[in-house]
JSON list of C-alpha atoms in Angstrom, two decimals:
[
{"chain": "A", "resi": 28, "resn": "UNK", "atom": "CA", "xyz": [73.54, 162.37, 110.73]},
{"chain": "A", "resi": 29, "resn": "UNK", "atom": "CA", "xyz": [75.19, 159.09, 111.38]},
{"chain": "A", "resi": 30, "resn": "UNK", "atom": "CA", "xyz": [77.29, 157.10, 108.88]},
{"chain": "A", "resi": 31, "resn": "UNK", "atom": "CA", "xyz": [77.00, 153.31, 109.06]},
{"chain": "A", "resi": 32, "resn": "UNK", "atom": "CA", "xyz": [79.21, 150.77, 107.68]},
{"chain": "A", "resi": 33, "resn": "UNK", "atom": "CA", "xyz": [77.11, 149.14, 105.17]},
{"chain": "A", "resi": 34, "resn": "UNK", "atom": "CA", "xyz": [79.80, 146.97, 103.48]},
{"chain": "A", "resi": 35, "resn": "UNK", "atom": "CA", "xyz": [78.85, 143.40, 103.30]},
{"chain": "A", "resi": 36, "resn": "UNK", "atom": "CA", "xyz": [81.62, 140.86, 103.05]},
{"chain": "A", "resi": 37, "resn": "UNK", "atom": "CA", "xyz": [81.46, 138.76, 99.78]},
{"chain": "A", "resi": 38, "resn": "UNK", "atom": "CA", "xyz": [82.10, 135.02, 100.22]},
{"chain": "A", "resi": 39, "resn": "UNK", "atom": "CA", "xyz": [85.70, 134.04, 99.56]},
{"chain": "A", "resi": 40, "resn": "UNK", "atom": "CA", "xyz": [86.50, 133.00, 96.03]},
{"chain": "A", "resi": 41, "resn": "UNK", "atom": "CA", "xyz": [87.03, 129.47, 95.52]},
{"chain": "A", "resi": 42, "resn": "UNK", "atom": "CA", "xyz": [89.17, 127.38, 93.11]},
{"chain": "A", "resi": 43, "resn": "UNK", "atom": "CA", "xyz": [89.07, 123.85, 91.85]},
{"chain": "A", "resi": 44, "resn": "UNK", "atom": "CA", "xyz": [91.90, 121.38, 92.80]},
{"chain": "A", "resi": 45, "resn": "UNK", "atom": "CA", "xyz": [93.01, 121.69, 89.18]},
{"chain": "A", "resi": 46, "resn": "UNK", "atom": "CA", "xyz": [93.39, 125.45, 89.57]},
{"chain": "A", "resi": 47, "resn": "UNK", "atom": "CA", "xyz": [95.18, 125.07, 92.81]},
{"chain": "A", "resi": 48, "resn": "UNK", "atom": "CA", "xyz": [97.60, 122.63, 91.23]},
{"chain": "A", "resi": 49, "resn": "UNK", "atom": "CA", "xyz": [98.25, 125.06, 88.44]},
{"chain": "A", "resi": 50, "resn": "UNK", "atom": "CA", "xyz": [99.16, 127.64, 91.05]},
{"chain": "A", "resi": 51, "resn": "UNK", "atom": "CA", "xyz": [101.18, 125.38, 93.03]},
{"chain": "A", "resi": 52, "resn": "UNK", "atom": "CA", "xyz": [103.31, 123.66, 90.19]},
{"chain": "A", "resi": 53, "resn": "UNK", "atom": "CA", "xyz": [104.18, 127.21, 88.89]},
{"chain": "A", "resi": 54, "resn": "UNK", "atom": "CA", "xyz": [105.57, 128.62, 92.09]},
{"chain": "A", "resi": 55, "resn": "UNK", "atom": "CA", "xyz": [108.59, 127.88, 94.20]},
{"chain": "A", "resi": 56, "resn": "UNK", "atom": "CA", "xyz": [108.36, 126.44, 97.67]},
{"chain": "A", "resi": 57, "resn": "UNK", "atom": "CA", "xyz": [110.98, 127.30, 100.20]},
{"chain": "A", "resi": 58, "resn": "UNK", "atom": "CA", "xyz": [112.22, 125.48, 103.15]},
{"chain": "A", "resi": 59, "resn": "UNK", "atom": "CA", "xyz": [113.74, 127.51, 106.01]},
{"chain": "A", "resi": 60, "resn": "UNK", "atom": "CA", "xyz": [115.80, 126.35, 108.73]},
{"chain": "A", "resi": 61, "resn": "UNK", "atom": "CA", "xyz": [114.42, 127.30, 112.17]},
{"chain": "A", "resi": 62, "resn": "UNK", "atom": "CA", "xyz": [117.33, 129.72, 112.70]},
{"chain": "A", "resi": 63, "resn": "UNK", "atom": "CA", "xyz": [116.64, 131.65, 109.55]},
{"chain": "A", "resi": 64, "resn": "UNK", "atom": "CA", "xyz": [118.73, 130.60, 106.46]},
{"chain": "A", "resi": 65, "resn": "UNK", "atom": "CA", "xyz": [116.93, 129.02, 103.60]},
{"chain": "A", "resi": 66, "resn": "UNK", "atom": "CA", "xyz": [118.06, 125.36, 103.15]},
{"chain": "A", "resi": 67, "resn": "UNK", "atom": "CA", "xyz": [116.02, 124.54, 99.95]},
{"chain": "A", "resi": 68, "resn": "UNK", "atom": "CA", "xyz": [114.07, 126.41, 97.21]},
{"chain": "A", "resi": 69, "resn": "UNK", "atom": "CA", "xyz": [112.61, 124.81, 94.31]},
{"chain": "A", "resi": 70, "resn": "UNK", "atom": "CA", "xyz": [109.70, 124.60, 91.93]},
{"chain": "A", "resi": 71, "resn": "UNK", "atom": "CA", "xyz": [107.55, 121.56, 91.65]},
{"chain": "A", "resi": 72, "resn": "UNK", "atom": "CA", "xyz": [107.35, 121.92, 87.82]},
{"chain": "A", "resi": 73, "resn": "UNK", "atom": "CA", "xyz": [111.19, 121.53, 87.66]},
{"chain": "A", "resi": 74, "resn": "UNK", "atom": "CA", "xyz": [111.00, 118.33, 89.69]},
{"chain": "A", "resi": 75, "resn": "UNK", "atom": "CA", "xyz": [108.27, 116.89, 87.53]},
{"chain": "A", "resi": 76, "resn": "UNK", "atom": "CA", "xyz": [110.32, 117.56, 84.55]},
{"chain": "A", "resi": 77, "resn": "UNK", "atom": "CA", "xyz": [113.66, 116.51, 85.75]},
{"chain": "A", "resi": 78, "resn": "UNK", "atom": "CA", "xyz": [114.97, 113.41, 83.74]},
{"chain": "A", "resi": 79, "resn": "UNK", "atom": "CA", "xyz": [117.24, 112.43, 86.49]},
{"chain": "A", "resi": 80, "resn": "UNK", "atom": "CA", "xyz": [121.07, 112.53, 86.92]},
{"chain": "A", "resi": 81, "resn": "UNK", "atom": "CA", "xyz": [121.86, 110.75, 83.72]},
{"chain": "A", "resi": 82, "resn": "UNK", "atom": "CA", "xyz": [118.83, 112.07, 81.75]},
{"chain": "A", "resi": 83, "resn": "UNK", "atom": "CA", "xyz": [117.55, 108.80, 80.69]},
{"chain": "A", "resi": 84, "resn": "UNK", "atom": "CA", "xyz": [113.99, 108.79, 82.01]},
{"chain": "A", "resi": 85, "resn": "UNK", "atom": "CA", "xyz": [112.64, 111.28, 79.42]},
{"chain": "A", "resi": 86, "resn": "UNK", "atom": "CA", "xyz": [112.02, 108.50, 76.89]},
{"chain": "A", "resi": 87, "resn": "UNK", "atom": "CA", "xyz": [112.23, 105.63, 79.40]},
{"chain": "A", "resi": 88, "resn": "UNK", "atom": "CA", "xyz": [111.07, 102.45, 77.66]},
{"chain": "A", "resi": 89, "resn": "UNK", "atom": "CA", "xyz": [112.65, 102.80, 74.27]},
{"chain": "A", "resi": 90, "resn": "UNK", "atom": "CA", "xyz": [115.82, 104.28, 75.78]},
{"chain": "A", "resi": 91, "resn": "UNK", "atom": "CA", "xyz": [116.27, 101.45, 78.25]},
{"chain": "A", "resi": 92, "resn": "UNK", "atom": "CA", "xyz": [115.84, 98.73, 75.71]},
{"chain": "A", "resi": 93, "resn": "UNK", "atom": "CA", "xyz": [118.11, 100.42, 73.20]},
{"chain": "A", "resi": 94, "resn": "UNK", "atom": "CA", "xyz": [120.79, 101.43, 75.74]},
{"chain": "A", "resi": 95, "resn": "UNK", "atom": "CA", "xyz": [121.15, 98.06, 77.36]},
{"chain": "A", "resi": 96, "resn": "UNK", "atom": "CA", "xyz": [121.15, 96.20, 74.01]},
{"chain": "A", "resi": 97, "resn": "UNK", "atom": "CA", "xyz": [123.93, 98.41, 72.68]},
{"chain": "A", "resi": 98, "resn": "UNK", "atom": "CA", "xyz": [126.53, 98.71, 75.50]},
{"chain": "A", "resi": 99, "resn": "UNK", "atom": "CA", "xyz": [129.44, 96.46, 76.50]},
{"chain": "A", "resi": 100, "resn": "UNK", "atom": "CA", "xyz": [128.48, 96.97, 80.20]},
{"chain": "A", "resi": 101, "resn": "UNK", "atom": "CA", "xyz": [124.69, 96.43, 80.45]},
{"chain": "A", "resi": 102, "resn": "UNK", "atom": "CA", "xyz": [124.82, 96.17, 84.23]},
{"chain": "A", "resi": 103, "resn": "UNK", "atom": "CA", "xyz": [126.25, 99.68, 84.56]},
{"chain": "A", "resi": 104, "resn": "UNK", "atom": "CA", "xyz": [123.71, 100.98, 82.20]},
{"chain": "A", "resi": 105, "resn": "UNK", "atom": "CA", "xyz": [120.93, 99.42, 84.16]},
{"chain": "A", "resi": 106, "resn": "UNK", "atom": "CA", "xyz": [122.31, 100.89, 87.34]},
{"chain": "A", "resi": 107, "resn": "UNK", "atom": "CA", "xyz": [122.09, 104.36, 85.73]},
{"chain": "A", "resi": 108, "resn": "UNK", "atom": "CA", "xyz": [118.55, 103.78, 84.83]},
{"chain": "A", "resi": 109, "resn": "UNK", "atom": "CA", "xyz": [117.65, 102.44, 88.24]},
{"chain": "A", "resi": 110, "resn": "UNK", "atom": "CA", "xyz": [119.25, 105.61, 89.79]},
{"chain": "A", "resi": 111, "resn": "UNK", "atom": "CA", "xyz": [117.36, 107.96, 87.60]},
{"chain": "A", "resi": 112, "resn": "UNK", "atom": "CA", "xyz": [114.04, 106.20, 88.13]},
{"chain": "A", "resi": 113, "resn": "UNK", "atom": "CA", "xyz": [114.54, 106.16, 91.96]},
{"chain": "A", "resi": 114, "resn": "UNK", "atom": "CA", "xyz": [115.56, 109.72, 91.88]},
{"chain": "A", "resi": 115, "resn": "UNK", "atom": "CA", "xyz": [112.57, 110.70, 89.83]},
{"chain": "A", "resi": 116, "resn": "UNK", "atom": "CA", "xyz": [110.07, 108.72, 92.03]},
{"chain": "A", "resi": 117, "resn": "UNK", "atom": "CA", "xyz": [111.56, 110.52, 95.11]},
{"chain": "A", "resi": 118, "resn": "UNK", "atom": "CA", "xyz": [110.77, 113.85, 93.27]},
{"chain": "A", "resi": 119, "resn": "UNK", "atom": "CA", "xyz": [107.32, 112.85, 92.45]},
{"chain": "A", "resi": 120, "resn": "UNK", "atom": "CA", "xyz": [106.66, 111.78, 96.11]},
{"chain": "A", "resi": 121, "resn": "UNK", "atom": "CA", "xyz": [108.03, 115.26, 97.35]},
{"chain": "A", "resi": 122, "resn": "UNK", "atom": "CA", "xyz": [105.83, 117.12, 94.96]},
{"chain": "A", "resi": 123, "resn": "UNK", "atom": "CA", "xyz": [102.77, 115.08, 95.91]},
{"chain": "A", "resi": 124, "resn": "UNK", "atom": "CA", "xyz": [103.58, 115.55, 99.60]},
{"chain": "A", "resi": 125, "resn": "UNK", "atom": "CA", "xyz": [104.00, 119.25, 99.40]},
{"chain": "A", "resi": 126, "resn": "UNK", "atom": "CA", "xyz": [100.78, 119.62, 97.34]},
{"chain": "A", "resi": 127, "resn": "UNK", "atom": "CA", "xyz": [98.86, 117.59, 99.87]},
{"chain": "A", "resi": 128, "resn": "UNK", "atom": "CA", "xyz": [100.26, 120.00, 102.57]},
{"chain": "A", "resi": 129, "resn": "UNK", "atom": "CA", "xyz": [99.08, 122.87, 100.47]},
{"chain": "A", "resi": 130, "resn": "UNK", "atom": "CA", "xyz": [95.50, 121.40, 100.07]},
{"chain": "A", "resi": 131, "resn": "UNK", "atom": "CA", "xyz": [95.34, 120.90, 103.85]},
{"chain": "A", "resi": 132, "resn": "UNK", "atom": "CA", "xyz": [96.04, 124.39, 104.46]},
{"chain": "A", "resi": 133, "resn": "UNK", "atom": "CA", "xyz": [92.98, 125.53, 102.40]},
{"chain": "A", "resi": 134, "resn": "UNK", "atom": "CA", "xyz": [89.40, 125.23, 103.68]},
{"chain": "A", "resi": 135, "resn": "UNK", "atom": "CA", "xyz": [87.50, 122.79, 101.58]},
{"chain": "A", "resi": 136, "resn": "UNK", "atom": "CA", "xyz": [84.04, 123.37, 100.19]},
{"chain": "A", "resi": 137, "resn": "UNK", "atom": "CA", "xyz": [82.66, 120.15, 99.12]},
{"chain": "A", "resi": 138, "resn": "UNK", "atom": "CA", "xyz": [79.19, 120.11, 97.58]},
{"chain": "A", "resi": 139, "resn": "UNK", "atom": "CA", "xyz": [79.25, 116.58, 96.52]},
{"chain": "A", "resi": 140, "resn": "UNK", "atom": "CA", "xyz": [79.95, 117.15, 92.90]},
{"chain": "A", "resi": 141, "resn": "UNK", "atom": "CA", "xyz": [83.27, 119.07, 93.13]},
{"chain": "A", "resi": 142, "resn": "UNK", "atom": "CA", "xyz": [85.60, 119.95, 95.71]},
{"chain": "A", "resi": 143, "resn": "UNK", "atom": "CA", "xyz": [86.80, 123.58, 95.83]},
{"chain": "A", "resi": 144, "resn": "UNK", "atom": "CA", "xyz": [89.46, 125.32, 97.88]},
{"chain": "A", "resi": 145, "resn": "UNK", "atom": "CA", "xyz": [89.47, 128.77, 99.55]},
{"chain": "A", "resi": 146, "resn": "UNK", "atom": "CA", "xyz": [91.83, 130.57, 101.90]},
{"chain": "A", "resi": 147, "resn": "UNK", "atom": "CA", "xyz": [90.74, 130.61, 105.45]},
{"chain": "A", "resi": 148, "resn": "UNK", "atom": "CA", "xyz": [89.08, 133.96, 106.50]},
{"chain": "A", "resi": 149, "resn": "UNK", "atom": "CA", "xyz": [91.40, 135.97, 108.66]},
{"chain": "A", "resi": 150, "resn": "UNK", "atom": "CA", "xyz": [89.73, 137.80, 111.51]},
{"chain": "A", "resi": 151, "resn": "UNK", "atom": "CA", "xyz": [90.52, 141.44, 111.62]},
{"chain": "A", "resi": 152, "resn": "UNK", "atom": "CA", "xyz": [89.57, 141.71, 115.32]},
{"chain": "A", "resi": 153, "resn": "UNK", "atom": "CA", "xyz": [93.02, 140.97, 116.83]}
]
């Protein structure tokens, strides 16, 4: 009597870009120096919600107009807004770039209607 392996491999589960984003944004990424120590660890969600150094970008348009109108030194107030906006834009770019790198690491199934992502199949024959 011989026993045969009759297990068939199911196709890899796929997820949409929106589902991939939900996973990405809720998890931290970590940058590690080539010699070992972690040099940065952060969550995309934290960067997206960061209102900046001065906290002024959370309600930007009304805050800016009101703040500049009511202060003795509008130039300094505008400088604070500019710093916050530049910092927030830098964070948005970092999040976008990291997400693009994550998407590139997944194999893409594109049926024309919807793009889906799945992890590459790892060969067990090594």
